[in-house]
Coordinates of C-alpha atoms in Angstrom, one line a residue:
X7 CA 6.1 -9.7 -41.5
X8 CA 6.4 -7.9 -44.9
X9 CA 3.0 -9.6 -45.4
X10 CA 1.3 -8.9 -42.0
X11 CA 2.5 -5.5 -42.2
X12 CA 1.6 -4.9 -46.3
X13 CA -2.0 -5.9 -47.7
X14 CA -4.3 -4.9 -50.3
X15 CA -7.1 -4.0 -47.5
X16 CA -4.5 -2.1 -45.5
X17 CA -3.0 0.2 -48.9
X18 CA -6.0 0.9 -49.8
X19 CA -7.2 2.3 -46.0
X20 CA -4.2 3.6 -45.3
X21 CA -4.4 5.3 -49.4
X22 CA -7.4 7.0 -48.1
X23 CA -6.9 8.4 -45.8
X24 CA -4.5 11.6 -47.7
X25 CA -5.8 13.8 -48.6
X26 CA -5.9 13.7 -52.8
X27 CA -3.4 17.0 -53.5
X28 CA -1.4 17.2 -50.7
X29 CA 1.5 19.2 -50.9
X30 CA 3.9 16.3 -52.2
X31 CA 7.4 15.6 -51.7
X32 CA 10.9 16.2 -53.4
X33 CA 8.9 12.9 -56.4
X34 CA 6.2 15.4 -56.7
X35 CA 3.7 12.5 -56.4
X36 CA -0.2 13.5 -55.0
X37 CA -1.9 10.9 -52.6
X38 CA -4.4 11.3 -56.0
X39 CA -1.9 9.7 -58.0
X40 CA -1.3 6.5 -55.6
X41 CA -5.0 6.6 -54.6
X42 CA -5.6 6.0 -58.6
X43 CA -2.9 3.3 -59.4
X44 CA -3.0 0.4 -56.0
X45 CA -1.9 -2.0 -57.5
X46 CA 1.7 -0.9 -58.3
X47 CA 2.0 0.4 -54.6
X48 CA 0.9 -2.9 -53.0
X49 CA 3.7 -4.5 -55.1
X50 CA 6.5 -2.0 -54.5
X51 CA 5.6 -1.9 -50.5
X52 CA 5.9 -5.1 -50.5
X53 CA 10.2 -4.9 -50.8
X54 CA 10.7 -4.1 -47.8
X55 CA 13.5 -1.2 -49.0
X56 CA 13.7 2.1 -48.4
X57 CA 15.2 3.9 -52.0
X58 CA 17.2 7.1 -51.7
X59 CA 14.9 9.8 -52.7
X60 CA 12.4 8.2 -50.2
X61 CA 14.5 9.4 -48.2
X62 CA 15.1 13.0 -49.0
X63 CA 12.0 15.6 -48.1
X64 CA 11.6 18.8 -48.6
X65 CA 12.6 20.8 -46.0
X66 CA 9.8 24.5 -45.6
X67 CA 9.7 26.7 -42.8
X68 CA 6.1 27.5 -40.5
X69 CA 6.1 30.7 -38.6
X70 CA 5.3 30.0 -35.0
X71 CA 2.3 31.9 -33.6
X72 CA 2.0 34.5 -31.3
X73 CA 6.0 35.0 -31.8
X74 CA 7.4 39.2 -30.8
X75 CA 9.6 38.6 -33.8
X76 CA 10.9 36.0 -36.4
X77 CA 15.0 36.2 -35.9
X78 CA 15.4 33.0 -34.2
X79 CA 15.7 29.7 -35.7
X80 CA 13.5 28.6 -33.2
X81 CA 10.7 30.8 -33.6
X82 CA 9.8 28.8 -37.3
X83 CA 9.1 25.3 -37.0
X84 CA 10.5 22.5 -39.7
X85 CA 8.2 21.2 -41.8
X86 CA 9.4 18.0 -43.9
X87 CA 7.0 17.4 -47.4
X88 CA 7.5 13.6 -47.2
X89 CA 7.1 11.2 -50.1
X90 CA 3.8 9.8 -49.5
X91 CA 5.5 6.2 -51.1
X92 CA 7.5 6.3 -47.9
X93 CA 4.3 7.8 -45.8
X94 CA 2.6 5.0 -46.6
X95 CA 4.5 3.0 -45.4
X96 CA 4.7 5.0 -42.1
X97 CA 1.3 4.7 -41.0
X98 CA 1.7 0.3 -42.4
X99 CA 3.0 0.0 -39.8
X100 CA 1.4 2.7 -37.1
X101 CA -1.9 0.5 -36.7
X102 CA 0.6 -3.0 -36.9
X103 CA 2.2 -1.7 -33.7
X104 CA -0.3 0.0 -32.2
X105 CA -2.5 -2.7 -33.0
X106 CA 0.0 -5.5 -32.0
X107 CA 3.3 -4.0 -29.7
X108 CA 1.4 -1.7 -27.7
X109 CA -1.7 -4.3 -26.8
X110 CA 0.7 -6.5 -25.2
X111 CA 3.2 -3.4 -23.8
X112 CA 0.1 -0.4 -23.4
X113 CA 1.5 3.0 -23.1
X114 CA 1.1 4.7 -19.6
X115 CA -2.0 5.8 -18.3
X116 CA -0.5 9.5 -17.8
X117 CA -0.1 10.1 -21.6
X118 CA -2.6 12.3 -23.1
X119 CA -1.5 13.4 -26.5
X120 CA -1.9 11.1 -30.4
X121 CA -4.0 9.1 -28.0
X122 CA -8.0 7.9 -28.5
X123 CA -10.1 9.9 -26.2
X124 CA -7.4 11.9 -24.8
X125 CA -6.2 15.6 -25.5
X126 CA -5.5 18.6 -23.5
X127 CA -8.9 18.6 -21.8
X128 CA -8.6 15.5 -20.3
X129 CA -5.2 15.7 -19.0
X130 CA -5.7 19.1 -16.9
X131 CA -8.8 17.3 -15.8
X132 CA -7.2 15.8 -14.1
X133 CA -4.7 17.4 -13.0
X134 CA -7.2 20.3 -11.5
X135 CA -8.8 17.1 -10.1
X136 CA -6.0 16.2 -8.3
X137 CA -5.5 19.3 -7.2
X138 CA -9.1 19.3 -5.8
X139 CA -8.5 16.2 -3.9
X140 CA -5.5 17.7 -2.6
X141 CA -6.9 21.2 -1.5
X142 CA -9.4 19.3 0.6
X143 CA -8.1 17.4 2.2
X144 CA -6.1 19.9 3.1
X145 CA -2.4 19.9 1.9
X146 CA -0.2 22.1 -0.3
X147 CA 0.9 21.7 -3.5
X148 CA 3.3 21.7 -5.9
X149 CA 3.6 21.7 -9.2
X150 CA 5.7 21.6 -12.1
X151 CA 5.5 22.2 -15.8
X152 CA 7.8 21.3 -18.5
X153 CA 8.6 21.7 -22.3
X154 CA 11.2 19.2 -23.3
X155 CA 13.6 21.4 -25.6
X156 CA 13.3 20.5 -29.0
X157 CA 12.2 16.9 -28.3
X158 CA 11.3 15.9 -32.0
X159 CA 14.5 17.2 -33.5
X160 CA 16.9 16.0 -30.5
X161 CA 15.9 12.5 -29.9
X162 CA 17.7 9.7 -31.1
X163 CA 17.6 7.1 -33.0
X164 CA 19.3 4.6 -29.9
X165 CA 17.1 5.5 -27.2
X166 CA 14.3 3.8 -29.3
X167 CA 15.1 1.5 -30.6
X168 CA 16.1 0.8 -26.7
X169 CA 12.7 1.1 -26.4
X170 CA 11.2 -1.4 -28.8
X171 CA 13.8 -3.9 -28.2
X172 CA 11.8 -3.5 -24.8
X173 CA 8.3 -4.1 -26.0
X174 CA 9.8 -6.6 -28.0
X175 CA 8.9 -5.2 -31.1
X176 CA 9.9 -7.6 -34.4
X177 CA 13.3 -6.9 -35.6
X178 CA 12.6 -6.9 -38.8
X179 CA 10.6 -3.6 -38.3
X180 CA 12.9 -2.4 -35.7
X181 CA 15.7 -2.3 -38.5
X182 CA 12.9 -1.1 -41.7
X183 CA 12.5 2.0 -38.8
X184 CA 16.1 2.6 -38.0
X185 CA 17.0 2.2 -41.9
X186 CA 14.3 5.2 -42.7
X187 CA 15.7 7.7 -39.1
X188 CA 19.3 7.1 -40.0
X189 CA 19.6 8.0 -43.8
X190 CA 17.8 11.0 -43.7
X191 CA 18.4 14.0 -46.2
X192 CA 16.4 17.8 -45.4
X193 CA 16.4 19.6 -48.7
X194 CA 16.0 23.6 -47.6
X195 CA 15.9 26.6 -50.8
X196 CA 15.4 30.5 -49.2
X197 CA 15.9 31.7 -53.4
X198 CA 18.6 31.1 -55.5
X199 CA 20.4 30.1 -52.3
X200 CA 19.8 25.6 -51.9
X201 CA 21.2 23.7 -49.1
X202 CA 21.4 19.6 -47.9
X203 CA 21.7 18.4 -45.2
X204 CA 22.1 14.2 -44.0
X205 CA 20.3 14.5 -40.4
X206 CA 21.8 12.0 -37.6
X207 CA 19.0 12.1 -35.5
X208 CA 15.7 12.9 -35.0
X209 CA 11.5 12.9 -36.1
X210 CA 10.4 14.2 -39.2
X211 CA 7.9 16.3 -38.1
X212 CA 5.2 15.7 -40.5
X213 CA 6.1 11.8 -40.7
X214 CA 3.0 9.8 -39.8
X215 CA 5.8 8.0 -37.0
X216 CA 7.1 10.5 -35.4
X217 CA 4.2 11.5 -33.0
X218 CA 3.9 7.4 -32.0
X219 CA 8.0 7.4 -32.4
X220 CA 8.3 9.9 -29.7
X221 CA 5.3 8.6 -27.2
X222 CA 7.1 5.8 -26.9
X223 CA 10.8 7.0 -26.0
X224 CA 8.5 9.8 -23.7
X225 CA 6.7 6.9 -22.1
X226 CA 10.1 6.1 -20.6
X227 CA 9.7 9.3 -18.5
X228 CA 6.5 8.4 -17.4
X229 CA 7.1 4.8 -16.6
X230 CA 10.2 6.5 -13.8
X231 CA 8.1 9.1 -12.1
X232 CA 4.9 6.8 -11.4
X233 CA 6.2 3.6 -10.9
X234 CA 7.8 5.2 -8.4
X235 CA 5.0 7.1 -5.9
X236 CA 5.4 10.2 -8.0
X237 CA 1.9 11.7 -10.3
X238 CA 3.2 13.4 -13.8
X239 CA 1.2 13.1 -16.7
X240 CA 2.5 13.6 -20.0
X241 CA 1.2 15.4 -23.4
X242 CA 3.6 14.4 -26.4
X243 CA 7.1 16.9 -25.2
X244 CA 4.9 18.8 -22.5
X245 CA 5.5 17.6 -19.0
X246 CA 3.7 18.2 -15.5
X247 CA 4.8 16.4 -12.4
X248 CA 2.6 17.3 -8.5
X249 CA 3.6 16.3 -5.3
X250 CA 0.5 17.0 -1.9
X251 CA 1.7 16.7 1.0
X252 CA 0.6 18.4 4.3
X253 CA 4.3 19.3 5.7
X254 CA 6.1 22.1 2.5
X255 CA 9.2 21.8 3.4
X256 CA 8.7 18.0 2.7
X257 CA 6.9 19.0 0.2
X258 CA 9.7 20.5 -1.6
X259 CA 12.2 17.8 -1.3
X260 CA 9.5 15.9 -2.2
X261 CA 9.7 17.3 -5.8
X262 CA 13.8 18.3 -6.1
X263 CA 14.4 14.8 -6.0
X264 CA 11.7 14.3 -8.8
X265 CA 13.1 16.8 -10.6
X266 CA 16.6 15.0 -10.3
X267 CA 14.7 11.5 -12.4
X268 CA 13.8 13.7 -15.4
X269 CA 17.4 15.6 -15.2
X270 CA 18.8 12.1 -15.5
X271 CA 16.4 10.6 -17.8
X272 CA 17.2 13.5 -20.3
X273 CA 20.9 13.3 -19.5
X274 CA 20.7 8.8 -20.9
X275 CA 18.6 10.0 -23.4
X276 CA 20.6 12.8 -24.9
X277 CA 17.8 15.4 -24.2
X278 CA 17.2 18.4 -22.6
X279 CA 13.8 20.7 -20.5
X280 CA 13.5 23.9 -22.2
X281 CA 13.8 26.5 -19.2
X282 CA 12.1 29.6 -20.6
X283 CA 8.8 27.1 -20.8
X284 CA 9.0 25.7 -17.6
X285 CA 6.9 26.9 -14.2
X286 CA 6.6 26.1 -10.7
X287 CA 3.9 27.1 -8.9
X288 CA 2.3 26.3 -5.6
X289 CA -1.5 25.8 -4.4
X290 CA -3.0 25.6 -1.4
X291 CA -6.5 26.4 0.8
X292 CA -6.6 29.7 2.8
X293 CA -10.0 30.2 5.3
X294 CA -10.7 33.9 4.5
X295 CA -12.1 36.3 7.0
X296 CA -15.3 37.3 5.0
X297 CA -16.5 34.2 4.0
X298 CA -17.1 30.4 5.7
X299 CA -14.9 28.1 3.0
X300 CA -12.1 28.5 1.7
X301 CA -10.8 30.2 -1.5
X302 CA -8.1 28.8 -3.5
X303 CA -4.8 30.5 -3.9
X304 CA -1.9 29.8 -7.3
X305 CA 1.4 31.9 -6.5

């Protein structure tokens, strides 16, 4: 398995994608160093062992835009500056999973994050199209838009391992990723204060594999909803669900069942919905007495 993942061609490709002087991890190794000494790097990565120093990341806190104040911890995004040696290995594993596992067991089509040819625009296009179709059929639409609270910080390695086994990912890869995640150390400093924390859950924001690992977990929610007839789509840790029908009472009842399914999925995975970022909205068409066509209303 190591020989399939770590090849000279793939390593050269992985390293070439890094900006030469991007901020390094605690080892101080810039991508430019790796790009000049590829032969040594290939030999090191083939061992499949993750040194303690690779497990340790320097965490910097980046203020989130648009916040009223920066008193709360949630007003900052923790970015992990990791060793580029580890990031190179992550990129090799990432491309292997995408080219092998996801070819055999593709992600749900309604996941619009981290997918080639998909984005916020594609998600909105499909959602608006469904709403307009229902309006043309004189149906009510009820939508729920939610955010998984601290998705990258709270995702569990157990949930990820379960997903990997269900998709028949190689046990070697599962072991390697579990080893990488279960022994993480985060270091942060402010002035003369230095803090070191041993992390037991979550994926590092700034890690190459993190986006794929979360997407694989989130895929389970999309499968759970769409497989039984509900419409749901995802964009990273943001989800939307839409129910349409001519009887408003029935529409609300169906949406309540949908929300219960979302709640159960979150409990099963040790996650929760961020209520502050949860919105619902009803869409319906009403005749305007001064015009011939229907006006679309939202409330």
